[in-house]
Amino acid sequence: MILRNMTLTELEVCLTWARDEGWNPGIEDAAAFFAADPDGFFVAEAGGALAACISVVNHCKDHAFLGLYICRPDWRGRGVGFALWQHALKHAGSRTVGLDGVPDQQENYHRSGFQEHGQTVRFQGSMGQGAGATRRARSEDMAQLFAMDTRAAGYPRAAYTAAWFQNTETRETQVIVRDGQVQGFATFRRCPNGTKIGPLQAHREEDARLLLQSVPERFESRPSFIDTSVGSKLAQVLKEAGCDPVFSTARMYRGTAPDAGEPLYFAPITLELG
């Protein structure tokens, strides 16, 4: 067995594994993920083929995030995945490491020193189309978007957000701007099944609703998927709109959890990189 860094091409392959697992990643996730930390993606190679993958992305000097942890079905139960887990975590050094853990794996994560810091729920549904109250993000908005993301995450992750907020054919960020200030924003990305929304930030309910209704028409947006904290104000808005909870995870950290300053209405970027 060989444990090593993966290439961008291999990351694209691993995202097809994620699709097969039902994770429904974005169509253009690979390049944006890889830009966050090209040294933070790892594979286990066994029998001359890829057997498992994982990411431990170092966002800054104090914080990292673990995700994309998949072992191919024919290699499960043979120690391959855990060996890769241990190998990849070394990349984080002394950093706090976060992850979003599904219920049946949370006890395993506890044994590796991770503790719960909240629950996340994924909603599926459609808020319909708005009346054009938002606009596409522009280059002059980026400094404000980076600052808002840093406050919400509790730490800077410049490489990740610089790539994520770049509009592409299948990923677009919409903003609400008043008096030259970004008051809220949401990023939409096409997936094999519908559209995912994340991140989303807003301080007012009406702004959150406007953002949820601003899915680009070209994305064939139904259904939409969005992650948020259990019991949050955004979760209440989604429930009132008839969206259904379809999936849950626990946000977990090994080390001191970041001091996040989330706005009243908030959704993370992804469950894979935080």
PDB file of N, CA and C in Angstrom, residues 114-165:
ATOM      1  N   PHE A 114     -11.832  13.936  18.270  1.00  0.00           N
ATOM      2  CA  PHE A 114     -12.768  14.954  17.797  1.00  0.00           C
ATOM      3  C   PHE A 114     -13.981  15.023  18.724  1.00  0.00           C
ATOM      4  N   GLN A 115     -14.439  16.261  18.991  1.00  0.00           N
ATOM      5  CA  GLN A 115     -15.591  16.485  19.845  1.00  0.00           C
ATOM      6  C   GLN A 115     -16.642  17.315  19.096  1.00  0.00           C
ATOM      7  N   GLU A 116     -17.908  17.060  19.420  1.00  0.00           N
ATOM      8  CA  GLU A 116     -18.991  17.749  18.731  1.00  0.00           C
ATOM      9  C   GLU A 116     -19.094  19.209  19.159  1.00  0.00           C
ATOM     10  N   HIS A 117     -19.389  20.063  18.168  1.00  0.00           N
ATOM     11  CA  HIS A 117     -19.637  21.490  18.397  1.00  0.00           C
ATOM     12  C   HIS A 117     -20.813  21.926  17.530  1.00  0.00           C
ATOM     13  N   GLY A 118     -21.912  21.200  17.635  1.00  0.00           N
ATOM     14  CA  GLY A 118     -23.116  21.581  16.907  1.00  0.00           C
ATOM     15  C   GLY A 118     -23.525  20.559  15.874  1.00  0.00           C
ATOM     16  N   GLN A 119     -24.778  20.673  15.444  1.00  0.00           N
ATOM     17  CA  GLN A 119     -25.361  19.771  14.455  1.00  0.00           C
ATOM     18  C   GLN A 119     -25.752  20.551  13.201  1.00  0.00           C
ATOM     19  N   THR A 120     -25.566  19.923  12.067  1.00  0.00           N
ATOM     20  CA  THR A 120     -25.910  20.519  10.779  1.00  0.00           C
ATOM     21  C   THR A 120     -26.973  19.675  10.105  1.00  0.00           C
ATOM     22  N   VAL A 121     -27.929  20.324   9.465  1.00  0.00           N
ATOM     23  CA  VAL A 121     -28.980  19.623   8.731  1.00  0.00           C
ATOM     24  C   VAL A 121     -29.007  20.142   7.301  1.00  0.00           C
ATOM     25  N   ARG A 122     -29.208  19.224   6.351  1.00  0.00           N
ATOM     26  CA  ARG A 122     -29.334  19.596   4.937  1.00  0.00           C
ATOM     27  C   ARG A 122     -30.812  19.608   4.562  1.00  0.00           C
ATOM     28  N   PHE A 123     -31.234  20.709   3.935  1.00  0.00           N
ATOM     29  CA  PHE A 123     -32.597  20.838   3.452  1.00  0.00           C
ATOM     30  C   PHE A 123     -32.629  20.715   1.937  1.00  0.00           C
ATOM     31  N   GLN A 124     -33.721  20.153   1.445  1.00  0.00           N
ATOM     32  CA  GLN A 124     -33.970  20.037   0.013  1.00  0.00           C
ATOM     33  C   GLN A 124     -35.313  20.692  -0.297  1.00  0.00           C
ATOM     34  N   GLY A 125     -35.347  21.450  -1.376  1.00  0.00           N
ATOM     35  CA  GLY A 125     -36.599  22.085  -1.773  1.00  0.00           C
ATOM     36  C   GLY A 125     -36.341  23.196  -2.763  1.00  0.00           C
ATOM     37  N   SER A 126     -37.295  24.092  -2.896  1.00  0.00           N
ATOM     38  CA  SER A 126     -37.166  25.219  -3.813  1.00  0.00           C
ATOM     39  C   SER A 126     -37.893  26.412  -3.239  1.00  0.00           C
ATOM     40  N   MET A 127     -37.226  27.558  -3.268  1.00  0.00           N
ATOM     41  CA  MET A 127     -37.846  28.795  -2.795  1.00  0.00           C
ATOM     42  C   MET A 127     -38.444  29.593  -3.952  1.00  0.00           C
ATOM     43  N   GLY A 128     -38.345  29.060  -5.187  1.00  0.00           N
ATOM     44  CA  GLY A 128     -38.846  29.802  -6.336  1.00  0.00           C
ATOM     45  C   GLY A 128     -37.841  30.836  -6.807  1.00  0.00           C
ATOM     46  N   GLN A 129     -38.233  31.636  -7.786  1.00  0.00           N
ATOM     47  CA  GLN A 129     -37.360  32.658  -8.353  1.00  0.00           C
ATOM     48  C   GLN A 129     -37.774  34.032  -7.842  1.00  0.00           C
ATOM     49  N   GLY A 130     -36.773  34.847  -7.479  1.00  0.00           N
ATOM     50  CA  GLY A 130     -37.017  36.194  -6.983  1.00  0.00           C
ATOM     51  C   GLY A 130     -37.212  37.188  -8.111  1.00  0.00           C
ATOM     52  N   ALA A 131     -37.279  38.448  -7.716  1.00  0.00           N
ATOM     53  CA  ALA A 131     -37.590  39.508  -8.682  1.00  0.00           C
ATOM     54  C   ALA A 131     -36.361  40.332  -9.048  1.00  0.00           C
ATOM     55  N   GLY A 132     -35.178  39.721  -8.993  1.00  0.00           N
ATOM     56  CA  GLY A 132     -33.974  40.424  -9.431  1.00  0.00           C
ATOM     57  C   GLY A 132     -33.426  41.408  -8.427  1.00  0.00           C
ATOM     58  N   ALA A 133     -33.655  41.187  -7.125  1.00  0.00           N
ATOM     59  CA  ALA A 133     -33.164  42.109  -6.096  1.00  0.00           C
ATOM     60  C   ALA A 133     -31.690  41.903  -5.778  1.00  0.00           C
ATOM     61  N   THR A 134     -31.084  40.827  -6.295  1.00  0.00           N
ATOM     62  CA  THR A 134     -29.660  40.575  -6.105  1.00  0.00           C
ATOM     63  C   THR A 134     -28.947  40.765  -7.446  1.00  0.00           C
ATOM     64  N   ARG A 135     -27.626  40.810  -7.365  1.00  0.00           N
ATOM     65  CA  ARG A 135     -26.837  40.851  -8.603  1.00  0.00           C
ATOM     66  C   ARG A 135     -25.634  39.940  -8.461  1.00  0.00           C
ATOM     67  N   ARG A 136     -25.024  39.652  -9.607  1.00  0.00           N
ATOM     68  CA  ARG A 136     -23.847  38.789  -9.618  1.00  0.00           C
ATOM     69  C   ARG A 136     -22.676  39.499  -8.945  1.00  0.00           C
ATOM     70  N   ALA A 137     -21.895  38.759  -8.167  1.00  0.00           N
ATOM     71  CA  ALA A 137     -20.727  39.333  -7.497  1.00  0.00           C
ATOM     72  C   ALA A 137     -19.707  39.811  -8.524  1.00  0.00           C
ATOM     73  N   ARG A 138     -19.047  40.910  -8.196  1.00  0.00           N
ATOM     74  CA  ARG A 138     -18.033  41.508  -9.054  1.00  0.00           C
ATOM     75  C   ARG A 138     -16.694  41.539  -8.321  1.00  0.00           C
ATOM     76  N   SER A 139     -15.651  41.863  -9.062  1.00  0.00           N
ATOM     77  CA  SER A 139     -14.317  41.880  -8.458  1.00  0.00           C
ATOM     78  C   SER A 139     -14.237  42.869  -7.308  1.00  0.00           C
ATOM     79  N   GLU A 140     -14.971  43.997  -7.412  1.00  0.00           N
ATOM     80  CA  GLU A 140     -14.902  44.987  -6.338  1.00  0.00           C
ATOM     81  C   GLU A 140     -15.610  44.534  -5.065  1.00  0.00           C
ATOM     82  N   ASP A 141     -16.364  43.453  -5.135  1.00  0.00           N
ATOM     83  CA  ASP A 141     -17.034  42.920  -3.945  1.00  0.00           C
ATOM     84  C   ASP A 141     -16.150  41.968  -3.152  1.00  0.00           C
ATOM     85  N   MET A 142     -15.066  41.485  -3.756  1.00  0.00           N
ATOM     86  CA  MET A 142     -14.333  40.364  -3.178  1.00  0.00           C
ATOM     87  C   MET A 142     -13.754  40.657  -1.808  1.00  0.00           C
ATOM     88  N   ALA A 143     -13.213  41.839  -1.581  1.00  0.00           N
ATOM     89  CA  ALA A 143     -12.624  42.142  -0.279  1.00  0.00           C
ATOM     90  C   ALA A 143     -13.675  42.034   0.822  1.00  0.00           C
ATOM     91  N   GLN A 144     -14.896  42.509   0.543  1.00  0.00           N
ATOM     92  CA  GLN A 144     -15.964  42.408   1.537  1.00  0.00           C
ATOM     93  C   GLN A 144     -16.383  40.950   1.743  1.00  0.00           C
ATOM     94  N   LEU A 145     -16.448  40.171   0.663  1.00  0.00           N
ATOM     95  CA  LEU A 145     -16.821  38.766   0.799  1.00  0.00           C
ATOM     96  C   LEU A 145     -15.785  38.009   1.627  1.00  0.00           C
ATOM     97  N   PHE A 146     -14.498  38.279   1.381  1.00  0.00           N
ATOM     98  CA  PHE A 146     -13.445  37.610   2.150  1.00  0.00           C
ATOM     99  C   PHE A 146     -13.548  37.972   3.627  1.00  0.00           C
ATOM    100  N   ALA A 147     -13.787  39.246   3.935  1.00  0.00           N
ATOM    101  CA  ALA A 147     -13.887  39.684   5.326  1.00  0.00           C
ATOM    102  C   ALA A 147     -15.093  39.048   6.014  1.00  0.00           C
ATOM    103  N   MET A 148     -16.222  38.967   5.313  1.00  0.00           N
ATOM    104  CA  MET A 148     -17.420  38.354   5.885  1.00  0.00           C
ATOM    105  C   MET A 148     -17.204  36.873   6.133  1.00  0.00           C
ATOM    106  N   ASP A 149     -16.528  36.194   5.207  1.00  0.00           N
ATOM    107  CA  ASP A 149     -16.259  34.770   5.398  1.00  0.00           C
ATOM    108  C   ASP A 149     -15.320  34.544   6.579  1.00  0.00           C
ATOM    109  N   THR A 150     -14.315  35.398   6.727  1.00  0.00           N
ATOM    110  CA  THR A 150     -13.377  35.246   7.838  1.00  0.00           C
ATOM    111  C   THR A 150     -14.086  35.396   9.175  1.00  0.00           C
ATOM    112  N   ARG A 151     -14.994  36.363   9.281  1.00  0.00           N
ATOM    113  CA  ARG A 151     -15.741  36.531  10.533  1.00  0.00           C
ATOM    114  C   ARG A 151     -16.620  35.316  10.812  1.00  0.00           C
ATOM    115  N   ALA A 152     -17.264  34.802   9.782  1.00  0.00           N
ATOM    116  CA  ALA A 152     -18.186  33.676   9.973  1.00  0.00           C
ATOM    117  C   ALA A 152     -17.444  32.388  10.316  1.00  0.00           C
ATOM    118  N   ALA A 153     -16.290  32.156   9.696  1.00  0.00           N
ATOM    119  CA  ALA A 153     -15.517  30.937   9.952  1.00  0.00           C
ATOM    120  C   ALA A 153     -14.744  31.019  11.259  1.00  0.00           C
ATOM    121  N   GLY A 154     -14.330  32.238  11.625  1.00  0.00           N
ATOM    122  CA  GLY A 154     -13.499  32.409  12.812  1.00  0.00           C
ATOM    123  C   GLY A 154     -12.021  32.375  12.505  1.00  0.00           C
ATOM    124  N   TYR A 155     -11.664  32.280  11.238  1.00  0.00           N
ATOM    125  CA  TYR A 155     -10.265  32.279  10.818  1.00  0.00           C
ATOM    126  C   TYR A 155     -10.215  32.555   9.312  1.00  0.00           C
ATOM    127  N   PRO A 156      -9.084  33.056   8.796  1.00  0.00           N
ATOM    128  CA  PRO A 156      -8.984  33.352   7.362  1.00  0.00           C
ATOM    129  C   PRO A 156      -8.737  32.093   6.544  1.00  0.00           C
ATOM    130  N   ARG A 157      -9.301  32.047   5.351  1.00  0.00           N
ATOM    131  CA  ARG A 157      -9.059  30.934   4.417  1.00  0.00           C
ATOM    132  C   ARG A 157      -9.053  31.511   3.005  1.00  0.00           C
ATOM    133  N   ALA A 158      -8.032  32.340   2.784  1.00  0.00           N
ATOM    134  CA  ALA A 158      -7.975  33.169   1.594  1.00  0.00           C
ATOM    135  C   ALA A 158      -7.936  32.357   0.304  1.00  0.00           C
ATOM    136  N   ALA A 159      -7.134  31.287   0.259  1.00  0.00           N
ATOM    137  CA  ALA A 159      -7.005  30.527  -0.986  1.00  0.00           C
ATOM    138  C   ALA A 159      -8.322  29.855  -1.355  1.00  0.00           C
ATOM    139  N   TYR A 160      -9.000  29.311  -0.365  1.00  0.00           N
ATOM    140  CA  TYR A 160     -10.280  28.631  -0.578  1.00  0.00           C
ATOM    141  C   TYR A 160     -11.322  29.606  -1.122  1.00  0.00           C
ATOM    142  N   THR A 161     -11.508  30.721  -0.432  1.00  0.00           N
ATOM    143  CA  THR A 161     -12.559  31.646  -0.837  1.00  0.00           C
ATOM    144  C   THR A 161     -12.223  32.358  -2.138  1.00  0.00           C
ATOM    145  N   ALA A 162     -10.943  32.644  -2.383  1.00  0.00           N
ATOM    146  CA  ALA A 162     -10.576  33.293  -3.640  1.00  0.00           C
ATOM    147  C   ALA A 162     -10.994  32.447  -4.831  1.00  0.00           C
ATOM    148  N   ALA A 163     -10.842  31.141  -4.706  1.00  0.00           N
ATOM    149  CA  ALA A 163     -11.263  30.244  -5.785  1.00  0.00           C
ATOM    150  C   ALA A 163     -12.775  30.083  -5.807  1.00  0.00           C
ATOM    151  N   TRP A 164     -13.384  29.954  -4.629  1.00  0.00           N
ATOM    152  CA  TRP A 164     -14.812  29.658  -4.553  1.00  0.00           C
ATOM    153  C   TRP A 164     -15.673  30.800  -5.080  1.00  0.00           C
ATOM    154  N   PHE A 165     -15.273  32.028  -4.823  1.00  0.00           N
ATOM    155  CA  PHE A 165     -16.080  33.177  -5.228  1.00  0.00           C
ATOM    156  C   PHE A 165     -15.855  33.593  -6.676  1.00  0.00           C
TER     157      PHE A 165
END
